[in-house]
Tab-separated table of C-alpha atoms in Angstrom:
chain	number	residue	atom	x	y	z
A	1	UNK	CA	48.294	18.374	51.204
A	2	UNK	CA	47.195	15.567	53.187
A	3	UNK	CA	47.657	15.604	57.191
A	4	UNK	CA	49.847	12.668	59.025
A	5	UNK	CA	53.122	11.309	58.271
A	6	UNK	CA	53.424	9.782	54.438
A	7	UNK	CA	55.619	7.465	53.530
A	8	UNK	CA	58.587	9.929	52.413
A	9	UNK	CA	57.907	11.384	56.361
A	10	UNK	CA	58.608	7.934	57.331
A	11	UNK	CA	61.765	7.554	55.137
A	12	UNK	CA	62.979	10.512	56.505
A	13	UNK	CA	62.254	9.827	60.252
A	14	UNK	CA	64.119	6.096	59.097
A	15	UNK	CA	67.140	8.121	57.845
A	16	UNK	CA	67.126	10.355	60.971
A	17	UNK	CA	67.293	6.892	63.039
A	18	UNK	CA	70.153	5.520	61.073
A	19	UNK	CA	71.736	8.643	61.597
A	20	UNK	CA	71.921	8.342	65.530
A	21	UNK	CA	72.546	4.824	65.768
A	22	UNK	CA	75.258	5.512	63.178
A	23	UNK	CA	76.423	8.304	65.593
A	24	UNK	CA	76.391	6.102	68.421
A	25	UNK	CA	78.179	2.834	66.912
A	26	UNK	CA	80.913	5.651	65.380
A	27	UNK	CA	81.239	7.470	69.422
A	28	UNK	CA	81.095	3.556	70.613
A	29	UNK	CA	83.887	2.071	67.909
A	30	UNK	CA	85.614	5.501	67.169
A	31	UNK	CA	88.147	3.736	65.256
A	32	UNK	CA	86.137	0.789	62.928
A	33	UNK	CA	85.728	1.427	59.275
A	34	UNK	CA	82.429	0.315	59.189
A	35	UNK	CA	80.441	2.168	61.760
A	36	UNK	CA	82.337	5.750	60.205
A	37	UNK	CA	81.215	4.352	56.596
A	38	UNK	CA	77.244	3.916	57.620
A	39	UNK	CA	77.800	7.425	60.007
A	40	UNK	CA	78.597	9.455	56.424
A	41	UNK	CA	76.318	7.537	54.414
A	42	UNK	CA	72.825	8.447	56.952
A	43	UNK	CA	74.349	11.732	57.097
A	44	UNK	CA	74.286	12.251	53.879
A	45	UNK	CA	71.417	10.999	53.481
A	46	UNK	CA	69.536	12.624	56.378
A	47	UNK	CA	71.059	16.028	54.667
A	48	UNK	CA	69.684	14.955	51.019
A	49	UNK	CA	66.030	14.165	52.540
A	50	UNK	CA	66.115	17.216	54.975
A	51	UNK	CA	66.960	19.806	51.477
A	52	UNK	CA	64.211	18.032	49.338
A	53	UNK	CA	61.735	18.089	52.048
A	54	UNK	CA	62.392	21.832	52.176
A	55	UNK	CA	62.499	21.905	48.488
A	56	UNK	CA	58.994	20.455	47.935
A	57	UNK	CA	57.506	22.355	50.979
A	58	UNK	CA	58.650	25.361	49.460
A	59	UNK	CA	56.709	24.896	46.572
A	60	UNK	CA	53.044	25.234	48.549
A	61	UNK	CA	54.289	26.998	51.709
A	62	UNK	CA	56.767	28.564	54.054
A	63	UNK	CA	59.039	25.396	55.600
A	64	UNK	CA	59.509	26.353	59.251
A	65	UNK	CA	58.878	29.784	58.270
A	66	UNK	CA	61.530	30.270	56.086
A	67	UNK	CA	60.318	33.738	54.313
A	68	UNK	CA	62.612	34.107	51.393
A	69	UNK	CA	61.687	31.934	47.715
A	70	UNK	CA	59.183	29.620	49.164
A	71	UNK	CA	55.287	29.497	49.246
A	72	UNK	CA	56.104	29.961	45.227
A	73	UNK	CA	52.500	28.541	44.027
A	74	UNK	CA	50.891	30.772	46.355
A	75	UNK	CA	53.067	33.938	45.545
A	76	UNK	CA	53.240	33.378	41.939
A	77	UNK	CA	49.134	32.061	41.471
A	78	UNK	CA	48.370	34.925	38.768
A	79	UNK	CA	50.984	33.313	36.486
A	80	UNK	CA	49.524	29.958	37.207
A	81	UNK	CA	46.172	30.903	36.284
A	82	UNK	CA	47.316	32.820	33.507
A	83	UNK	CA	49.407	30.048	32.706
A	84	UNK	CA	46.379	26.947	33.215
A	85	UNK	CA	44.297	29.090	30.864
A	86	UNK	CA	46.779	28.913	28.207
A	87	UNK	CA	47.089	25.830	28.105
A	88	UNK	CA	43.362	24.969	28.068
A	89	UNK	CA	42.885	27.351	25.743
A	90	UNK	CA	45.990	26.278	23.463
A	91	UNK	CA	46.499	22.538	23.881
A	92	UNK	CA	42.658	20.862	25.688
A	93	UNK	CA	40.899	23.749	22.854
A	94	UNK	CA	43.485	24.093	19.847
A	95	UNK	CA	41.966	24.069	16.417
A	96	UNK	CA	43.598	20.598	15.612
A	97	UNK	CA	42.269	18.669	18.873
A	98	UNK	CA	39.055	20.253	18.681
A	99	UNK	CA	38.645	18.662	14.660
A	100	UNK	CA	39.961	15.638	15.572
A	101	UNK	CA	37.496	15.397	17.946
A	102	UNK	CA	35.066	16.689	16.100
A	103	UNK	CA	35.837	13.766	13.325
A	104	UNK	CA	35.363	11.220	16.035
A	105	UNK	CA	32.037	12.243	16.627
A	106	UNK	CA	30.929	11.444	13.276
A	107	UNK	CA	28.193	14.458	13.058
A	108	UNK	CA	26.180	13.412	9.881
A	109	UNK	CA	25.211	9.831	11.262
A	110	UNK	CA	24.064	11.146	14.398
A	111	UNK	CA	22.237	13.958	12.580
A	112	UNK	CA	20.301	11.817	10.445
A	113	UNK	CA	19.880	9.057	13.195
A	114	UNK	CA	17.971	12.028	15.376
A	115	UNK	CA	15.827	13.602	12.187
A	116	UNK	CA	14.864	9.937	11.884
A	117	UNK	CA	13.289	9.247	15.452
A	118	UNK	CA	10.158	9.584	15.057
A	119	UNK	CA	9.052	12.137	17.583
A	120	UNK	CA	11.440	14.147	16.238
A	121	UNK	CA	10.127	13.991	12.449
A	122	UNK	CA	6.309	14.365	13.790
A	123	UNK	CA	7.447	17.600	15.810
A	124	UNK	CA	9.327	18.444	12.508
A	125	UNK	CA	6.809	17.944	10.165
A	126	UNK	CA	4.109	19.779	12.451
A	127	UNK	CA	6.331	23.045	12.587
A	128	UNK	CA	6.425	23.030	9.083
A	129	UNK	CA	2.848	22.094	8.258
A	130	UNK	CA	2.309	25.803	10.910
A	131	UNK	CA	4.735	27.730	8.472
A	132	UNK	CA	3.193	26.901	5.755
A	133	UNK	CA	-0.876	27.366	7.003
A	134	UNK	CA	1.200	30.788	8.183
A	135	UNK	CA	2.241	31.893	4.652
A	136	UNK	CA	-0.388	31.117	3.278
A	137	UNK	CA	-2.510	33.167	5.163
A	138	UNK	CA	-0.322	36.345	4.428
A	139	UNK	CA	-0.748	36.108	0.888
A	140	UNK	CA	-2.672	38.439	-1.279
A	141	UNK	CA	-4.086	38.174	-4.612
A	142	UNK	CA	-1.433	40.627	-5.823
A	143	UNK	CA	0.877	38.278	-4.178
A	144	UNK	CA	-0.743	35.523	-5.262
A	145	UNK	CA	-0.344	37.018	-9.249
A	146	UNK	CA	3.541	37.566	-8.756
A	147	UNK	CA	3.844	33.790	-7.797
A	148	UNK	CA	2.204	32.316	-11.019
A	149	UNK	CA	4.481	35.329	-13.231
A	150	UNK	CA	7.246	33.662	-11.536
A	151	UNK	CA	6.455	30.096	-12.029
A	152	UNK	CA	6.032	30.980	-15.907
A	153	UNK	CA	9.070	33.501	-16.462
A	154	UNK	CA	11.153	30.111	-15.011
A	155	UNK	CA	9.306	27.820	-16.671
A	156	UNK	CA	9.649	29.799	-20.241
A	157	UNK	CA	13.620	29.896	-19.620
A	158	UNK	CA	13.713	26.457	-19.539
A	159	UNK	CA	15.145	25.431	-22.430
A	160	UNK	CA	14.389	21.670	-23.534
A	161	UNK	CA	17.796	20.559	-24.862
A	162	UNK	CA	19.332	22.197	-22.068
A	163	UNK	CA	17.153	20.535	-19.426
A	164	UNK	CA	17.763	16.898	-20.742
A	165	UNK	CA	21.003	17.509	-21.330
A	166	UNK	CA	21.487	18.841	-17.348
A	167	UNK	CA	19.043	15.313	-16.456
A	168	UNK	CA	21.523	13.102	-18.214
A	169	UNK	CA	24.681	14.237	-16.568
A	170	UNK	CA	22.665	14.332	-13.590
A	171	UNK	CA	21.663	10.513	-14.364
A	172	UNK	CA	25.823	9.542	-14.687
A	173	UNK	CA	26.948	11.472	-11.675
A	174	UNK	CA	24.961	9.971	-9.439
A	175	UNK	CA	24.972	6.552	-10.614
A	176	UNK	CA	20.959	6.989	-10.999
A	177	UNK	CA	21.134	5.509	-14.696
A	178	UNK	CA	22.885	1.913	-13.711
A	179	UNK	CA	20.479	1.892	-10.794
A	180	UNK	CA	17.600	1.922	-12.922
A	181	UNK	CA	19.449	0.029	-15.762
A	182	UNK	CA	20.060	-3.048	-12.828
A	183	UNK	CA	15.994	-2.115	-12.083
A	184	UNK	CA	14.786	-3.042	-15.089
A	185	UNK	CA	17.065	-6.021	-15.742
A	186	UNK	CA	15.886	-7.295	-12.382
A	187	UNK	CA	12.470	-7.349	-13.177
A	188	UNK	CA	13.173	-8.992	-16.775
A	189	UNK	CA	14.999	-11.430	-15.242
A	190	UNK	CA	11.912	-12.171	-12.753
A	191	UNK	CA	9.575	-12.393	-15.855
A	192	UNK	CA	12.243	-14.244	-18.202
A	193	UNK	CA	13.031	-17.267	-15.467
A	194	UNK	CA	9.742	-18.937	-15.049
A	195	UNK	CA	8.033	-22.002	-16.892
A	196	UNK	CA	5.194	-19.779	-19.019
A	197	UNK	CA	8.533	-17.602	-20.441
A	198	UNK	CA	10.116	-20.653	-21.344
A	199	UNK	CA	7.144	-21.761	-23.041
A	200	UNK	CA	6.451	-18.538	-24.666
A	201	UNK	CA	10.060	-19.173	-26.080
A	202	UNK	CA	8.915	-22.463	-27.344
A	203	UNK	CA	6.097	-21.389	-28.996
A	204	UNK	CA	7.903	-18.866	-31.147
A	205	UNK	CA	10.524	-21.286	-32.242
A	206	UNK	CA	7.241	-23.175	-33.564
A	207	UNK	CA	5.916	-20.229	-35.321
A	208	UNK	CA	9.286	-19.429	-36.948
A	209	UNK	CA	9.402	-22.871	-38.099
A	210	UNK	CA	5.950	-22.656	-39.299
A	211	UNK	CA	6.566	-19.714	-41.195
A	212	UNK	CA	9.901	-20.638	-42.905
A	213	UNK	CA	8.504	-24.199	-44.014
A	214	UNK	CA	4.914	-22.671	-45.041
A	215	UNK	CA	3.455	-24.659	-48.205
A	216	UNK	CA	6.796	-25.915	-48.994
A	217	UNK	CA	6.052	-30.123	-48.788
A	218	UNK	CA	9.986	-30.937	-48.627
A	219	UNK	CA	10.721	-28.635	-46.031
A	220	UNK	CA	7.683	-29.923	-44.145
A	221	UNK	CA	8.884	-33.113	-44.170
A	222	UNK	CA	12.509	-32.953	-43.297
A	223	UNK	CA	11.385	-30.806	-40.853
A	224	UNK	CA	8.950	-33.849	-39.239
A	225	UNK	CA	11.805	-36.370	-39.712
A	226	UNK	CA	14.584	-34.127	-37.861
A	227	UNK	CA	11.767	-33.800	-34.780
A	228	UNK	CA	10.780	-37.505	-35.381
A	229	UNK	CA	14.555	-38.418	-34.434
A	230	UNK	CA	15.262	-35.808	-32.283
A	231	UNK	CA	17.189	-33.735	-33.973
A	232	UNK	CA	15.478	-30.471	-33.636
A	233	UNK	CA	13.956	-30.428	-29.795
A	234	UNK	CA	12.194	-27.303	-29.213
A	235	UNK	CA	11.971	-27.797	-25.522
A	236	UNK	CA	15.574	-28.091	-25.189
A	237	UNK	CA	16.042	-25.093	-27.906
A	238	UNK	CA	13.374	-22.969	-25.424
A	239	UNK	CA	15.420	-24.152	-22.602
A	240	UNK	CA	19.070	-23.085	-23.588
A	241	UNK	CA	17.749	-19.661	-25.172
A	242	UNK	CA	16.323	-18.869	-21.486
A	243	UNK	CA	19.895	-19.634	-20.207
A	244	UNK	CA	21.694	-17.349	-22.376
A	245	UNK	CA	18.620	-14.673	-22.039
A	246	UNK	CA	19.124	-15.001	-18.313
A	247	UNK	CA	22.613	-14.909	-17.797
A	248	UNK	CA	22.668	-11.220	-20.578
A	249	UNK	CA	19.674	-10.039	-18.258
A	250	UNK	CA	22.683	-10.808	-14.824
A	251	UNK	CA	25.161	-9.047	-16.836
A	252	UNK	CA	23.253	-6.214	-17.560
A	253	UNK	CA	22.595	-5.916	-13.872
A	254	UNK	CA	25.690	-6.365	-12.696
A	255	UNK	CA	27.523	-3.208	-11.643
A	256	UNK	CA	29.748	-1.594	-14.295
A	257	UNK	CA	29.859	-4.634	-16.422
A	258	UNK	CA	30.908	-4.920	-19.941
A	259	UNK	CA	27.392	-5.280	-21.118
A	260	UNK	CA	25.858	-2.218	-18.624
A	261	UNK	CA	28.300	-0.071	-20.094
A	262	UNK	CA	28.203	-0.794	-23.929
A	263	UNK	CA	23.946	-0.299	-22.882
A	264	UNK	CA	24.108	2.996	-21.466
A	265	UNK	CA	26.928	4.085	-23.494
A	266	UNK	CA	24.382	3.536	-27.136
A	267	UNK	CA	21.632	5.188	-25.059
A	268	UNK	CA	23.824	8.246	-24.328
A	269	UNK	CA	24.602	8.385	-27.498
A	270	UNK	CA	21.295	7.988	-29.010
A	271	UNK	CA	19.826	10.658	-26.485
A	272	UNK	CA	21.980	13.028	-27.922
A	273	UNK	CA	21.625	12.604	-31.535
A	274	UNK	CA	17.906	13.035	-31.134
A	275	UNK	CA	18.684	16.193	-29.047
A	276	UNK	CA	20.280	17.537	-32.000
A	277	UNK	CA	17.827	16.905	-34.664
A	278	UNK	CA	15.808	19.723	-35.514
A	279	UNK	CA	12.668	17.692	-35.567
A	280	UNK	CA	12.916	17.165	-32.048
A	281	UNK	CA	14.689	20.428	-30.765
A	282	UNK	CA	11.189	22.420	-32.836
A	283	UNK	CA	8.772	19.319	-31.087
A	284	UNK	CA	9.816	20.221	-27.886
A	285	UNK	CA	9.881	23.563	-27.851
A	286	UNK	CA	6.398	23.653	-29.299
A	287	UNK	CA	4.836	21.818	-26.481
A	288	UNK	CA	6.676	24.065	-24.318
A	289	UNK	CA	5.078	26.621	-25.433
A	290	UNK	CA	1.415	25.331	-25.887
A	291	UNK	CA	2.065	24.452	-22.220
A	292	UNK	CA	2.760	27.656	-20.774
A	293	UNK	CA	-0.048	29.315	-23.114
A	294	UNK	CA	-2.479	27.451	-21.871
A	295	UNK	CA	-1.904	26.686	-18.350
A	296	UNK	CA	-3.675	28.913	-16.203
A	297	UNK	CA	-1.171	29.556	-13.640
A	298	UNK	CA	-2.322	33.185	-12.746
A	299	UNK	CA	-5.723	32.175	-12.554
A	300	UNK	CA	-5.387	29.162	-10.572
A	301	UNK	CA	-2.823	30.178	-8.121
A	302	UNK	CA	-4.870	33.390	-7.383
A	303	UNK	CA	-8.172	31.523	-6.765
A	304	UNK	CA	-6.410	28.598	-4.473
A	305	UNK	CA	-4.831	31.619	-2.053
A	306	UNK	CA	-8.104	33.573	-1.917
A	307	UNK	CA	-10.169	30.098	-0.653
A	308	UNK	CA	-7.793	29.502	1.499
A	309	UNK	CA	-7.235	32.951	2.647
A	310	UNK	CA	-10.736	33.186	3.752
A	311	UNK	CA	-11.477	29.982	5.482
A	312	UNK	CA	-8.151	30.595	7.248
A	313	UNK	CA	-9.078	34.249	8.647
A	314	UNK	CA	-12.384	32.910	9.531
A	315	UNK	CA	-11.167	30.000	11.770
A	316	UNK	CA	-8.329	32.912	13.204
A	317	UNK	CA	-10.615	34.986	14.521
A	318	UNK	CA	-12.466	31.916	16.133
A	319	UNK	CA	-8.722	31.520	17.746
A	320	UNK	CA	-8.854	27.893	15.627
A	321	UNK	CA	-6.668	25.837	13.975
A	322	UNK	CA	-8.202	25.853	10.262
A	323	UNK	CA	-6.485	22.972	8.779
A	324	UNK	CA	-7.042	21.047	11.593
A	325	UNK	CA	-10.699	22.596	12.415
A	326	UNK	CA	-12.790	22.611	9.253
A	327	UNK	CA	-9.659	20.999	6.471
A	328	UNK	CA	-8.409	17.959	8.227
A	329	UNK	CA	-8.161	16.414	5.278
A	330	UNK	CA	-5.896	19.283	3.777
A	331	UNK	CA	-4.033	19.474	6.519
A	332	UNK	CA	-3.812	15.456	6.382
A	333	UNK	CA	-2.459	15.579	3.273
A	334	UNK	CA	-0.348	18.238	3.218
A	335	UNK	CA	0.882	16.662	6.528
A	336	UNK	CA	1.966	13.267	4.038
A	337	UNK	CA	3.209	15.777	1.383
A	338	UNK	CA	5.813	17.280	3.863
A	339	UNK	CA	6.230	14.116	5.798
A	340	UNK	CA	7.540	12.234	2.106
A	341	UNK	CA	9.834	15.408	1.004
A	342	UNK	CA	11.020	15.378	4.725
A	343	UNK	CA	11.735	11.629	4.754
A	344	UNK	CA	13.121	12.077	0.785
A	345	UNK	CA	15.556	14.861	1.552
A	346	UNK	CA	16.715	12.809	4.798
A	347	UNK	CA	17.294	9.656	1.649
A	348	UNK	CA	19.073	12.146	-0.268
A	349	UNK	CA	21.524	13.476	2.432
A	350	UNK	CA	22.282	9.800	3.184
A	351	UNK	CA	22.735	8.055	-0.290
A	352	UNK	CA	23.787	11.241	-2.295
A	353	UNK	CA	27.309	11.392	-2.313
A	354	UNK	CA	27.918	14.909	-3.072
A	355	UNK	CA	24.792	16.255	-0.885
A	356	UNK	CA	26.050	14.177	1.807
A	357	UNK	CA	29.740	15.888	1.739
A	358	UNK	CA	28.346	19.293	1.115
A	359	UNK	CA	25.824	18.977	4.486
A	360	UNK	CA	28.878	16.877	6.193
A	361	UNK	CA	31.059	19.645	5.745
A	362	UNK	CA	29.270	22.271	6.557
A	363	UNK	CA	28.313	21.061	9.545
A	364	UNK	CA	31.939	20.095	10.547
A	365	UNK	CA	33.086	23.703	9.708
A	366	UNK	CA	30.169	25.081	11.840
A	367	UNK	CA	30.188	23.231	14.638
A	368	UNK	CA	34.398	23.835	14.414
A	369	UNK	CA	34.010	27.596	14.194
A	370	UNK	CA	31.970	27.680	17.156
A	371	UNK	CA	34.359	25.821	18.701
A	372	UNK	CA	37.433	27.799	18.039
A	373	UNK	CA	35.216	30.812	19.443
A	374	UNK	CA	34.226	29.026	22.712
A	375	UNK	CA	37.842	29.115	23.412
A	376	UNK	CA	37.521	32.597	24.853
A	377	UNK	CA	34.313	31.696	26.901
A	378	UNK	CA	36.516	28.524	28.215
A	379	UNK	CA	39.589	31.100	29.249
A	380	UNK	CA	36.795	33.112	31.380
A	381	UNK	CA	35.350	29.998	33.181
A	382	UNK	CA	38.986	28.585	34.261
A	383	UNK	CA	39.804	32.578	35.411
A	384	UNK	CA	37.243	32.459	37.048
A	385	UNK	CA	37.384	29.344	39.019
A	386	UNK	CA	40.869	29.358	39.663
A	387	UNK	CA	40.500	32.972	41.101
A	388	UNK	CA	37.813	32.181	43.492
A	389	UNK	CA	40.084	28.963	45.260
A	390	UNK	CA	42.060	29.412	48.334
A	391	UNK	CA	45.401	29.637	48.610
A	392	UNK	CA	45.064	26.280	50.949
A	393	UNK	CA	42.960	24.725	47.578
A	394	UNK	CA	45.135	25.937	45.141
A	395	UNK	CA	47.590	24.145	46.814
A	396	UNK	CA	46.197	20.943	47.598
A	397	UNK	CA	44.239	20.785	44.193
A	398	UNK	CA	47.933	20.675	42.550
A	399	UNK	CA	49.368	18.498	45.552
A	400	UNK	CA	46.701	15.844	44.705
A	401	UNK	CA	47.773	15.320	41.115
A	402	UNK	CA	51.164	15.086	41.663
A	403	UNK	CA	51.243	13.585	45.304
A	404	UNK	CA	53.028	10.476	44.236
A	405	UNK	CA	55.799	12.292	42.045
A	406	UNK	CA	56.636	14.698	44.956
A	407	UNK	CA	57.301	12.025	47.632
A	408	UNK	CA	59.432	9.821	45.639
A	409	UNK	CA	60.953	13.230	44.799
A	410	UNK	CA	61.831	13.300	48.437
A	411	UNK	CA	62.774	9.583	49.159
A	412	UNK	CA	65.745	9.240	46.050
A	413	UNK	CA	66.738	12.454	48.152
A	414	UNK	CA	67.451	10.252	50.860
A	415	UNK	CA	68.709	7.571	48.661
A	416	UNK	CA	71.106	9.414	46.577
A	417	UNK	CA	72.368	11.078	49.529
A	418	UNK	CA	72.884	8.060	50.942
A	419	UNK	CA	74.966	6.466	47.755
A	420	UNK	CA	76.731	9.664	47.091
A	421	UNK	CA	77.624	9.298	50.773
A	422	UNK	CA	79.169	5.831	50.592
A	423	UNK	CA	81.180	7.269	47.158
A	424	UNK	CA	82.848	10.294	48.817
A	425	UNK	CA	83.515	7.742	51.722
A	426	UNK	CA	85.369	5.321	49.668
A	427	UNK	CA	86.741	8.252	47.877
A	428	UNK	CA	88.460	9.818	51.202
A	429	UNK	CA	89.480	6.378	51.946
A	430	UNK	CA	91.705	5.160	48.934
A	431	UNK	CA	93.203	8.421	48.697
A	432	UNK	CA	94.150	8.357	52.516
């Protein structure tokens, strides 16, 4: 509460003026209408600023040492607090604000914009180059042995019909197929537009025509007269087929046209007739098998980890980095190994629908629980703060943010007063 006289002080001390000029004109002319009319209006009004004053004093301290219901903030300041930390807790903190917020902030964009500096991806992509030089030199050649059992117990479960079968709804639901349907029509189109396609056009049209008229004289020679006038113009013919070939080849890469549809709706359904056929289903099952016979998984898995086992305890107990020390080029490559499936995974989070809104949400519900259970933590710090003020602070850190409200609080005390005044004047008056 600020020191000095404010502007509802001033009011006041205005009305208190009135009051005694109002008290001197009414003693002066005891009998004129006007000077009793202005003495009951600034008494009224001097009485209606005088209780308000009181009123908002109240509120922070004792008016003129009035002891009984006043100083209320002060008195009642557990309630307060109690009260302020409810409401930041409930309303600033409720589960709705804090998702709302939360879906302002747009999480995955900023998550994949960070992953994406590059400091961050080469501090990234080092950790993980450590955890892996790490594992693998914990592992043992009886470890070593249960990882290629593994890798061949899921490799023999794999059944062939079921794996295409999982790759081609894998293909529709994420669009993958029309992707690389639009591909390949691109780079037809690129090969079917220029001048040596058109003339490759050309020259079959010649061969065909070659090969239909073939020793036949007649059909040699109406086949000279319709060129000698014109009427069969292979460059023209070339010309117009390379239209039509190019504007199928735009269809075909055009997203969920007629033409991409009908395609990859016949290659669907050719995939899985030859899926069925027992020809196929006992092909691929055979080289599955040959496959997992002959691969040496146990052999070569167990002689990689006991190389690298070795050189990596060596350069350990020369307190060395191995990969970096005596395998930069391992370490180089596994660095660009790591580096690509980081910067793949960060392409799949972004352009893979469902991957996207899996990660999105999670992180949205994780971020939101932790959140919701700050709100406790929150409730502490604003005990805690509010506890520690003054009474004198407490006061004037309300006063502040309602300063304005207060004083015209107290000034329309003085102004109604002062109209109510004039109304009960009037009012004696008519009925006198």
């Amino acid at each position: 509460m600020k020191r000095g006289l404010n502007k509802a002080d001033k009011t006041l001390l205005i009305v208190f003026g009135l009051f005694l000029l109002a008290l001197y004109l009414h003693l002066r002319y005891p009998y004129s209408l006007v000077s009793d009319a202005l003495l009951f209006a600034s008494e009224a009004a001097l009485v209606g600023g005088i209780a308000d004053w009181f009123a908002v004093t109240a509120l922070f301290r004792k008016p003129l040492g009035f002891p009984y219901h006043t100083a209320i903030l002060p008195r009642r300041r557990d309630a307060f607090i109690k009260a302020s930390v409810t409401l930041v807790q409930k309303e600033f903190f409720s589960k709705r604000k804090i998702f709302r917020h939360l879906e302002r902030l747009h999480i995955m964009p900023m998550l994949l914009g960070w992953l994406r500096e590059p400091a961050n991806e080469a501090r990234l992509v080092g950790q993980l180059v450590d955890y892996v030089r790490d594992f693998l030199m914990q592992q043992s050649k009886a470890q070593a042995g249960v990882i290629a059992s593994k890798m061949r117990e899921a490799l023999a479960k794999v059944e062939p019909e079921d794996f295409f079968a999982l790759w081609g709804k894998w293909l529709q639901k994420t669009g993958k197929d029309k992707e690389f349907v639009q591909r390949i029509a691109a780079y037809w189109r690129a090969q079917a537009s220029t001048a040596a396609a058109r003339q490759q056009i050309k020259a079959l049209l010649e061969a065909y025509e070659e090969e239909k008229t073939g020793e036949n004289v007649f059909a040699q020679l109406l086949a000279g007269f319709a060129q000698a006038v014109d009427l069969i113009n292979y460059e023209e013919a070339a010309e117009l087929i390379q239209r039509q070939l190019l504007a199928m080849l735009d269809e075909l890469g055009t997203q969920d046209s007629p033409l991409q549809q009908e395609m990859l709706a016949l290659f669907y359904e050719k995939a899985a007739e030859l899926n069925r056929e027992p020809q196929f289903h006992q092909l691929t099952h055979e080289l599955k098998d040959s496959l997992l016979k002959d691969l040496p998984l146990e052999t070569a898995v167990v002689e990689m980890f006991d190389h690298l086992r070795l050189h990596f305890l060596e350069d350990k107990a020369r307190d060395v980095d191995p990969l970096a020390e005596h395998l930069p080029a391992l370490r180089s490559r596994l660095e660009e190994l790591i580096r690509e499936e980081y910067r793949r995974m960060l392409y799949l989070v972004e352009n893979d629908e469902l991957l996207h809104e899996t990660v999105d949400s999670f992180l949205f519900d994780l971020l939101g629980r932790s959140a919701l259970h700050a709100q406790t933590l929150v409730g502490v710090i604003v005990t805690d703060v509010l506890s520690r003020l003054t009474d004198e602070q407490l006061n004037h850190l309300v006063y502040d943010k309602v300063e304005p409200d207060l004083l015209w609080i107290r000034m329309n005390g003085s102004i109604v007063g002062a109209g109510i005044g004039l109304l009960l004047f009037a009012c004696l008056q008519i009925t006198m």
